[in-house]
PDB file of C-alpha atoms in Angstrom:
ATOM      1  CA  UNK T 207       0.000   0.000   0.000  1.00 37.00           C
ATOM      2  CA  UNK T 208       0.944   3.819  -0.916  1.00 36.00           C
ATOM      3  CA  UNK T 209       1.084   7.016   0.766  1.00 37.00           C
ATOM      4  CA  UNK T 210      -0.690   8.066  -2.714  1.00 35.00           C
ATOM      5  CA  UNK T 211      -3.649   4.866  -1.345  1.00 37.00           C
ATOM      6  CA  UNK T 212      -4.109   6.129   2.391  1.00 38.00           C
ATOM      7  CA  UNK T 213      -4.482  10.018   0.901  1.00 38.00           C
ATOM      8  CA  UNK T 214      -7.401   8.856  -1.467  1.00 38.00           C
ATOM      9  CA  UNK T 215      -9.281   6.729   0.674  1.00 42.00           C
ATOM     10  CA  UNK T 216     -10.011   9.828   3.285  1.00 46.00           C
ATOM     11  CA  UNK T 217     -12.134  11.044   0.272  1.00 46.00           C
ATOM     12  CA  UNK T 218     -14.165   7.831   0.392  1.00 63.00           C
ATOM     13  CA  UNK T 219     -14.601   7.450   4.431  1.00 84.00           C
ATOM     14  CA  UNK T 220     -18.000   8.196   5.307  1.00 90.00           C
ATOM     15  CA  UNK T 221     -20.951   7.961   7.497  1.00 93.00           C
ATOM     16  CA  UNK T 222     -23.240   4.986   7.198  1.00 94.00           C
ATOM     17  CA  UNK T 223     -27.094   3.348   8.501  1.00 95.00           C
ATOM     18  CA  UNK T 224     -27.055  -0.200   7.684  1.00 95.00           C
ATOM     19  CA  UNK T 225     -30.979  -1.295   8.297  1.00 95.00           C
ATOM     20  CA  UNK T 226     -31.150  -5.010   8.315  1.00 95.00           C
ATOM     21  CA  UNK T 227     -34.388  -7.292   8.054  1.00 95.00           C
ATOM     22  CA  UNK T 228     -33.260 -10.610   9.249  1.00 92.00           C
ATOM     23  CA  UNK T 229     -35.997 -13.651   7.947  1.00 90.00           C
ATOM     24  CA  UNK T 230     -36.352 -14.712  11.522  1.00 91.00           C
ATOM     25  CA  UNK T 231     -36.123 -11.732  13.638  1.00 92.00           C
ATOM     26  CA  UNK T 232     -37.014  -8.391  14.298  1.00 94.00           C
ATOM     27  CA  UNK T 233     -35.467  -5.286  11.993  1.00 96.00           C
ATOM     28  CA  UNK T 234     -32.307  -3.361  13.306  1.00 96.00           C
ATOM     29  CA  UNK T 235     -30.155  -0.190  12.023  1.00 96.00           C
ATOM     30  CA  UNK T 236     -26.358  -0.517  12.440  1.00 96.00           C
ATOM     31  CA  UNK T 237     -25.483   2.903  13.114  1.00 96.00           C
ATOM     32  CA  UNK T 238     -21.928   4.072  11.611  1.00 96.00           C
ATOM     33  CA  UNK T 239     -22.961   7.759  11.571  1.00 95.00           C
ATOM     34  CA  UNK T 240     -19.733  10.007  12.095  1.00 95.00           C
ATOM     35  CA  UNK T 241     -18.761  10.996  15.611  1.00 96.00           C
ATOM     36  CA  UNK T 242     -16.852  14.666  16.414  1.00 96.00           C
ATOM     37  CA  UNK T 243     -13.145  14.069  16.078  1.00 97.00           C
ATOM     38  CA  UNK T 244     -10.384  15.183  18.223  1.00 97.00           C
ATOM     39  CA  UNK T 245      -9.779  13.473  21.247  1.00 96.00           C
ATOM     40  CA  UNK T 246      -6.600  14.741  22.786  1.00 94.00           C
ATOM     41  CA  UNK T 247      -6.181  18.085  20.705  1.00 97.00           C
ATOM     42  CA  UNK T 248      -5.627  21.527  22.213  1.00 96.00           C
ATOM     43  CA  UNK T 249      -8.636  23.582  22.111  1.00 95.00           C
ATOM     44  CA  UNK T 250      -7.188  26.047  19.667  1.00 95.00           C
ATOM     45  CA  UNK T 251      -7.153  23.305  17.045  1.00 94.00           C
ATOM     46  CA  UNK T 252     -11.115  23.648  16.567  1.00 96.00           C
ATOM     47  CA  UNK T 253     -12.380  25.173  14.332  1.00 93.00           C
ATOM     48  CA  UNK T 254      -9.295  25.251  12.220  1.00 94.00           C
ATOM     49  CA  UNK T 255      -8.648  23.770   8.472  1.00 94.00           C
ATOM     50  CA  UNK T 256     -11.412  25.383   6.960  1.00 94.00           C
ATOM     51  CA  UNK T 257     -12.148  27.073   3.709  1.00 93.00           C
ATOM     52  CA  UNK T 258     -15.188  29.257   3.021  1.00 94.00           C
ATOM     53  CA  UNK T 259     -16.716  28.105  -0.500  1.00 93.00           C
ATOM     54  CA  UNK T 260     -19.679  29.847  -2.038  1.00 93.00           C
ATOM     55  CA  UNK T 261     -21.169  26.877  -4.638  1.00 91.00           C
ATOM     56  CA  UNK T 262     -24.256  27.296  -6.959  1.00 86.00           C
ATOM     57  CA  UNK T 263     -25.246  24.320  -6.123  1.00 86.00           C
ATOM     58  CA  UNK T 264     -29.142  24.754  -4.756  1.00 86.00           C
ATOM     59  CA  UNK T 265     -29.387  27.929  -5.997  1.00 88.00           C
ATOM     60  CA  UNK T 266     -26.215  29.161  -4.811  1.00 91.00           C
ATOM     61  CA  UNK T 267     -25.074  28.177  -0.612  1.00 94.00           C
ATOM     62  CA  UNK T 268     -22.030  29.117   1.372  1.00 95.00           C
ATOM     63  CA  UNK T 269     -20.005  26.600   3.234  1.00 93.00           C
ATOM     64  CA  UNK T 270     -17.076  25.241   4.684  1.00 93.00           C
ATOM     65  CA  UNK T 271     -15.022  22.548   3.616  1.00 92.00           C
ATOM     66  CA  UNK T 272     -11.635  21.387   4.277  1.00 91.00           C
ATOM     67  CA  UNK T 273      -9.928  18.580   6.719  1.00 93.00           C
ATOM     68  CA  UNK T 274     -11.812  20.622   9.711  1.00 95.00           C
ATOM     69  CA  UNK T 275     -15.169  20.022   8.528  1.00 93.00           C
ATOM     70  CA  UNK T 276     -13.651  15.550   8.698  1.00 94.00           C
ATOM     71  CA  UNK T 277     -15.202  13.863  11.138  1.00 96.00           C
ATOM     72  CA  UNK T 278     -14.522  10.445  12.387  1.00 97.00           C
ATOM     73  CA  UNK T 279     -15.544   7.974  10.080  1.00 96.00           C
ATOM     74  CA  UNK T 280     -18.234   4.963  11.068  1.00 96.00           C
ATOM     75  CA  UNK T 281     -19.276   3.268   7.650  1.00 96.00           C
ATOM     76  CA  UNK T 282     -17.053   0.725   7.480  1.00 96.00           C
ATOM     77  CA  UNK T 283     -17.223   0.057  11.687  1.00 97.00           C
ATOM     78  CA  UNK T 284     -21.103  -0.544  10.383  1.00 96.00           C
ATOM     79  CA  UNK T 285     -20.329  -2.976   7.464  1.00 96.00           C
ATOM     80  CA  UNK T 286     -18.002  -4.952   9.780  1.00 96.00           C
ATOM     81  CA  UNK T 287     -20.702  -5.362  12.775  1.00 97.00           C
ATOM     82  CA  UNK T 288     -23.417  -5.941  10.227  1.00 96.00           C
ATOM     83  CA  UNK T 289     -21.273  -8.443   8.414  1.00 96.00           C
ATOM     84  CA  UNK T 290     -20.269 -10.177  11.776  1.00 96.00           C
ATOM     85  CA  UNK T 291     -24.250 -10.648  13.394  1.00 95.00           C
ATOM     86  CA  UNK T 292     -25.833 -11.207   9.632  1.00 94.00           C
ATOM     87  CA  UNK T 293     -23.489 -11.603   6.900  1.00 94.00           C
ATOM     88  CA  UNK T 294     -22.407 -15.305   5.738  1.00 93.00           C
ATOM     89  CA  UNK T 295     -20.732 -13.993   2.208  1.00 96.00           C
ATOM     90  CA  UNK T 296     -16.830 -13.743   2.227  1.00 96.00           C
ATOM     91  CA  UNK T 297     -15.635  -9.965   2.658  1.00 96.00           C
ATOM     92  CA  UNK T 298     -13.613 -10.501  -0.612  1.00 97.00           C
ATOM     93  CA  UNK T 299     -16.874 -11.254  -2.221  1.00 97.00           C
ATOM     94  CA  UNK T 300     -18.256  -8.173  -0.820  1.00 96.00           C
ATOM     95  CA  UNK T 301     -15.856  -5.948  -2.104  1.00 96.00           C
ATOM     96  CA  UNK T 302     -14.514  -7.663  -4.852  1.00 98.00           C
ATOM     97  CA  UNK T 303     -17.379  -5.358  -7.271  1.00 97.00           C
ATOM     98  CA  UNK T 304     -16.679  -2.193  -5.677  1.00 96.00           C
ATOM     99  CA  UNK T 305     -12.552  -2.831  -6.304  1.00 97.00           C
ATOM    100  CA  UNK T 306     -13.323  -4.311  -9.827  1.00 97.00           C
ATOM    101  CA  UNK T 307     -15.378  -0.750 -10.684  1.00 97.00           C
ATOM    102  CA  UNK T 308     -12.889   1.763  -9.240  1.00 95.00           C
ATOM    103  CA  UNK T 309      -9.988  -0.498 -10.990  1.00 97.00           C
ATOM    104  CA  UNK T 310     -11.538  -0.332 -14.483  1.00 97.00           C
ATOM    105  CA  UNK T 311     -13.519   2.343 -13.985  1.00 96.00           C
ATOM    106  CA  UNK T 312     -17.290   3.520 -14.857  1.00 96.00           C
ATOM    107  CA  UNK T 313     -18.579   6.022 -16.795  1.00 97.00           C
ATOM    108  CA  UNK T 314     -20.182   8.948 -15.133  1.00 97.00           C
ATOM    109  CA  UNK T 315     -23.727   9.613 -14.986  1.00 97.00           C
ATOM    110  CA  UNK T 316     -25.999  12.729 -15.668  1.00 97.00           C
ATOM    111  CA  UNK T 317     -26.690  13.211 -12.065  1.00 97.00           C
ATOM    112  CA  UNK T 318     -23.346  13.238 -10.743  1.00 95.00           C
ATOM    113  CA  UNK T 319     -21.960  14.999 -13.584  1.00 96.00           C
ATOM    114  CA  UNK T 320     -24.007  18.069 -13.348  1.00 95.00           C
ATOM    115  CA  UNK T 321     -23.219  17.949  -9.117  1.00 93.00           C
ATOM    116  CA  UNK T 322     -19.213  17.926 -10.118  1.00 94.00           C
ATOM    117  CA  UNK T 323     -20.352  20.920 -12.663  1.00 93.00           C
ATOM    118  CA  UNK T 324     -21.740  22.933 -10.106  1.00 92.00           C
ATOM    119  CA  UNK T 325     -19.446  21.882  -7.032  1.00 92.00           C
ATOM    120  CA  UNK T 326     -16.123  21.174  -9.213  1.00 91.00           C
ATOM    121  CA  UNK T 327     -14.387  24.278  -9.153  1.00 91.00           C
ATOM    122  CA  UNK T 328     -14.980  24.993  -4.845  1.00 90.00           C
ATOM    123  CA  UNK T 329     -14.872  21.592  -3.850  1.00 90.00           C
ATOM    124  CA  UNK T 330     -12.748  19.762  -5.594  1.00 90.00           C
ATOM    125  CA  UNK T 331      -9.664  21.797  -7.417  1.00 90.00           C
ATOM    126  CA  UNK T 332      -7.846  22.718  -4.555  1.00 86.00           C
ATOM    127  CA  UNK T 333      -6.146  19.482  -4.056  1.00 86.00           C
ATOM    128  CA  UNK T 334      -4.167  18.049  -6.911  1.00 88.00           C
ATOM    129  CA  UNK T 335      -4.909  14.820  -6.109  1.00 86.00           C
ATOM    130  CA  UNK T 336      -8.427  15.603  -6.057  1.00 88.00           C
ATOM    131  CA  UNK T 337      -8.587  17.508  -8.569  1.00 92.00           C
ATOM    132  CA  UNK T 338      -7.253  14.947 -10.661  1.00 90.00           C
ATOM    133  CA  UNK T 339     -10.152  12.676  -9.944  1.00 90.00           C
ATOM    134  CA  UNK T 340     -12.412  15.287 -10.310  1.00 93.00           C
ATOM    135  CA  UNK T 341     -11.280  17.294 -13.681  1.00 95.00           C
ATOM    136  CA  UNK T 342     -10.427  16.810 -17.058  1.00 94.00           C
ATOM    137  CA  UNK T 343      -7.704  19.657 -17.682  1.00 92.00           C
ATOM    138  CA  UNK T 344      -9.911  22.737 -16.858  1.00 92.00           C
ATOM    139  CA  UNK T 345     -13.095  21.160 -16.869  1.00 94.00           C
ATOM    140  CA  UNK T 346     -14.801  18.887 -14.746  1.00 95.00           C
ATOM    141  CA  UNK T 347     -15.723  15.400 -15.650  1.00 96.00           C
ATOM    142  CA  UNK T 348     -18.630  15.149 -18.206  1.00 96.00           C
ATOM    143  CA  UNK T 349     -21.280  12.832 -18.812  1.00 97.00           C
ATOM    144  CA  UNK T 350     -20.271   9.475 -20.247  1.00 97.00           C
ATOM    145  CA  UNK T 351     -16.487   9.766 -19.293  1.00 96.00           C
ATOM    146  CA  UNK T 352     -14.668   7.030 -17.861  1.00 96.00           C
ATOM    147  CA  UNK T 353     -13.349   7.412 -14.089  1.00 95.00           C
ATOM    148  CA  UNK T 354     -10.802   5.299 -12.098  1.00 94.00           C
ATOM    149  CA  UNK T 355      -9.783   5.362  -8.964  1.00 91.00           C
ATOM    150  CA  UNK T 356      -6.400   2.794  -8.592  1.00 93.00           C
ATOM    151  CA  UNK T 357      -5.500   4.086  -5.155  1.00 90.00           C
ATOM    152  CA  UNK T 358      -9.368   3.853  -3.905  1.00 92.00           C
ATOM    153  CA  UNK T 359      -9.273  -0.147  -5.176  1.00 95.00           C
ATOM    154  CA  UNK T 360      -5.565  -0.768  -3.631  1.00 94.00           C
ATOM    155  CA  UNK T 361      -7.282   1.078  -0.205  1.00 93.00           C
ATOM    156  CA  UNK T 362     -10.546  -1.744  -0.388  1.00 95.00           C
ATOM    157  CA  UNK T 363      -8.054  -4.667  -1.122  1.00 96.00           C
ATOM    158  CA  UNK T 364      -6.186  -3.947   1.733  1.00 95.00           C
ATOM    159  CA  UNK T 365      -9.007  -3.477   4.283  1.00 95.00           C
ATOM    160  CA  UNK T 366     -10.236  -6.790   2.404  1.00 96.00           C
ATOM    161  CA  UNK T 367      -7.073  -8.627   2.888  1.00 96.00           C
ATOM    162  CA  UNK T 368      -5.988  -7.771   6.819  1.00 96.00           C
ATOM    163  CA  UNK T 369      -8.956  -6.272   8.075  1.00 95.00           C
ATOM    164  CA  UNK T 370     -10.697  -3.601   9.058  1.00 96.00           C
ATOM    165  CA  UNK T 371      -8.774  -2.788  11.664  1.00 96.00           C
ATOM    166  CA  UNK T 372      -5.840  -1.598   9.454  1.00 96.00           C
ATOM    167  CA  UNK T 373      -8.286   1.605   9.282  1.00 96.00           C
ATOM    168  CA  UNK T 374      -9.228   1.494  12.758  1.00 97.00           C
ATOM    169  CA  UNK T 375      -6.090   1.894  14.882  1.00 95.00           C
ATOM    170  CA  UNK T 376      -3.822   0.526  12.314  1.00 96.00           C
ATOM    171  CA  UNK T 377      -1.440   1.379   9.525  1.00 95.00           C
ATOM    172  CA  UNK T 378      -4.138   3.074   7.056  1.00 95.00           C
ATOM    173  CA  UNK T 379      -5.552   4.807   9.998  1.00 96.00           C
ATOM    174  CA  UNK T 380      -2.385   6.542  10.925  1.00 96.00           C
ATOM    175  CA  UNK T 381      -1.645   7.204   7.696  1.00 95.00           C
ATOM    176  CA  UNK T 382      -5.406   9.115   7.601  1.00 95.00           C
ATOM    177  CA  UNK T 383      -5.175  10.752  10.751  1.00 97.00           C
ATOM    178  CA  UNK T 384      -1.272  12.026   9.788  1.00 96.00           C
ATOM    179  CA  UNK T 385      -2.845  13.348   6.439  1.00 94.00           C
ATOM    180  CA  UNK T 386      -6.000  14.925   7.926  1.00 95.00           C
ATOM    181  CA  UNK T 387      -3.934  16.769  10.851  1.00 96.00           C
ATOM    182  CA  UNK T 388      -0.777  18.095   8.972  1.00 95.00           C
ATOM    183  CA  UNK T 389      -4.144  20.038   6.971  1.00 93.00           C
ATOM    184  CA  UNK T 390      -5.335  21.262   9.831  1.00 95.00           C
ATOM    185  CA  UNK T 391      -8.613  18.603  10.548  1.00 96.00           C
ATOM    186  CA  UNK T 392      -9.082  16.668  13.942  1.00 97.00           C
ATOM    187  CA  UNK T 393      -8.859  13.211  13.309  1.00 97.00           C
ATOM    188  CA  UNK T 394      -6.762  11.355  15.294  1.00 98.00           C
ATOM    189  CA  UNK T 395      -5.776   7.476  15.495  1.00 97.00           C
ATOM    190  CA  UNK T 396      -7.244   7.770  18.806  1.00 98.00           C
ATOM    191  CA  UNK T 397     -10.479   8.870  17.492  1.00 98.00           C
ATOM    192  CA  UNK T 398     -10.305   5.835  14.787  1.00 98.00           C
ATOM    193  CA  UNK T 399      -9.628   3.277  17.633  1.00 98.00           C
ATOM    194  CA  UNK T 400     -12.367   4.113  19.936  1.00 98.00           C
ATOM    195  CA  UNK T 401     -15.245   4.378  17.581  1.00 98.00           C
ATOM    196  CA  UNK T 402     -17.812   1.761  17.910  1.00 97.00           C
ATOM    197  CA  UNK T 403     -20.861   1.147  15.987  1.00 97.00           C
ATOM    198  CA  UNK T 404     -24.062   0.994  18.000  1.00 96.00           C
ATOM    199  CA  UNK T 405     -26.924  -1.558  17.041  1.00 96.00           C
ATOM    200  CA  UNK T 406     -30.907  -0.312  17.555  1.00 95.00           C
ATOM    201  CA  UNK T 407     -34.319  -1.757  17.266  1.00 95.00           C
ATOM    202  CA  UNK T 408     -36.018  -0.075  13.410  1.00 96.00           C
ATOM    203  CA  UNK T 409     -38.884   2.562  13.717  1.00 96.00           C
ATOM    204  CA  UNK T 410     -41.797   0.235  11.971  1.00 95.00           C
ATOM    205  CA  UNK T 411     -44.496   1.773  10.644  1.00 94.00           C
ATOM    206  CA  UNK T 412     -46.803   1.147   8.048  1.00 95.00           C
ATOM    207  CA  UNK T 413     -47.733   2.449   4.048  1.00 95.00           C
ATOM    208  CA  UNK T 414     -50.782   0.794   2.739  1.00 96.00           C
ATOM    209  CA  UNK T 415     -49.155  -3.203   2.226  1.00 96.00           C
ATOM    210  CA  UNK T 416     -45.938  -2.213   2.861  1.00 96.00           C
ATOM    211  CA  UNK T 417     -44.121  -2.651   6.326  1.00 94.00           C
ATOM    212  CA  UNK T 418     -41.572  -0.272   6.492  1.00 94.00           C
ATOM    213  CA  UNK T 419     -38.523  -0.353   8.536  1.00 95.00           C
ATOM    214  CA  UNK T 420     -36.164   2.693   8.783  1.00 93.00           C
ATOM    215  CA  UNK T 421     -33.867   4.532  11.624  1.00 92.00           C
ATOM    216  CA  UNK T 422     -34.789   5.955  14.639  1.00 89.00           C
ATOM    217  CA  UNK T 423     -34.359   9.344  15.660  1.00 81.00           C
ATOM    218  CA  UNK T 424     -30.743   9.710  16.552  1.00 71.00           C
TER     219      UNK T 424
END
């Protein structure tokens, strides 16, 4: 694994509700939502590694992006305790289609293309690495073109091969939490290590036939 692999798979850490039906038992969410970062850093740190983008996105907001606006990442905390109390496939059956896509690559819909349009230029051109992924010389990616992402598949394959752990606490996740603090952000290994996803009973309710099963209120 990289430095060039840890550095593109902060881009793809994430938040994530896994809602599970089981055939013989009662619905549950597997909640991976992001938790505030920064155990262990000076006060003066918060608040810090921002940048103020205006985007036309939804008729034209103001935000702020940057490693301070990174928060600790649960999704793939979720995967691995849904995997663990429900899951029978093999994780390198799992991933294998998501490494297989970013390895070849896909070609970009209409949808995402005309989010990258609006977005492109704030979000996404300040990095070089990003804005390699992100741009085709001045422009962003258009409809139809075909995207890789090498580093992202190396990042999967590795979490496949040794674990998830290599994120959480390990090698990948110092390598994130080095990246993400020399830019200012507040994650920290420590963060990584101590985050736990937390299982809950579904909110049921019903829509004409349908049952529907769905998270609680947080």
């Amino acid at each position: 694994m990289t430095q060039r692999s840890a550095s593109v798979a902060v881009s793809a850490l994430a938040s994530a509700f896994v809602n599970v039906w089981p055939a013989d038992g009662d619905p549950a969410v597997v909640d991976g939502n992001c938790e505030m970062p920064g155990r262990g850093l000076p006060s003066e740190r918060f608040g810090g590694g921002l940048r103020e983008v205006h985007l036309e996105y939804g008729g034209g907001i103001t935000i702020y992006a940057g490693a301070g606006s990174a928060a600790t990442p649960g999704a793939f905390k979720a995967f691995e305790e849904s995997h663990a109390r429900y899951g029978r496939a093999s994780w390198a059956d799992i991933t294998a289609p998501a490494i297989d896509i970013a390895r070849r690559g896909f070609r970009l819909g209409a949808a995402a293309a005309s989010y990258i349009e609006l977005t492109g230029e704030g979000l996404y051109s300040f990095d070089p690495e990003t804005r390699a992924a992100h741009f085709d010389g001045d422009r962003p990616v258009a409809v139809g073109q075909l995207l890789t992402n090498v580093p992202l598949a190396d990042s999967l394959q590795a979490l496949t091969d040794e674990g998830f752990a290599l994120l959480y606490g390990g090698e990948l996740g110092a390598r994130v939490a080095d990246h993400v603090l020399g830019q200012g952000g507040l994650i920290t290994l420590d963060d990584l290590r101590a985050y736990r996803a937390t299982v809950r009973p579904a909110t049921v309710d019903r829509v004409g036939a349908w049952r529907l099963a769905t998270n609680p209120p947080p």
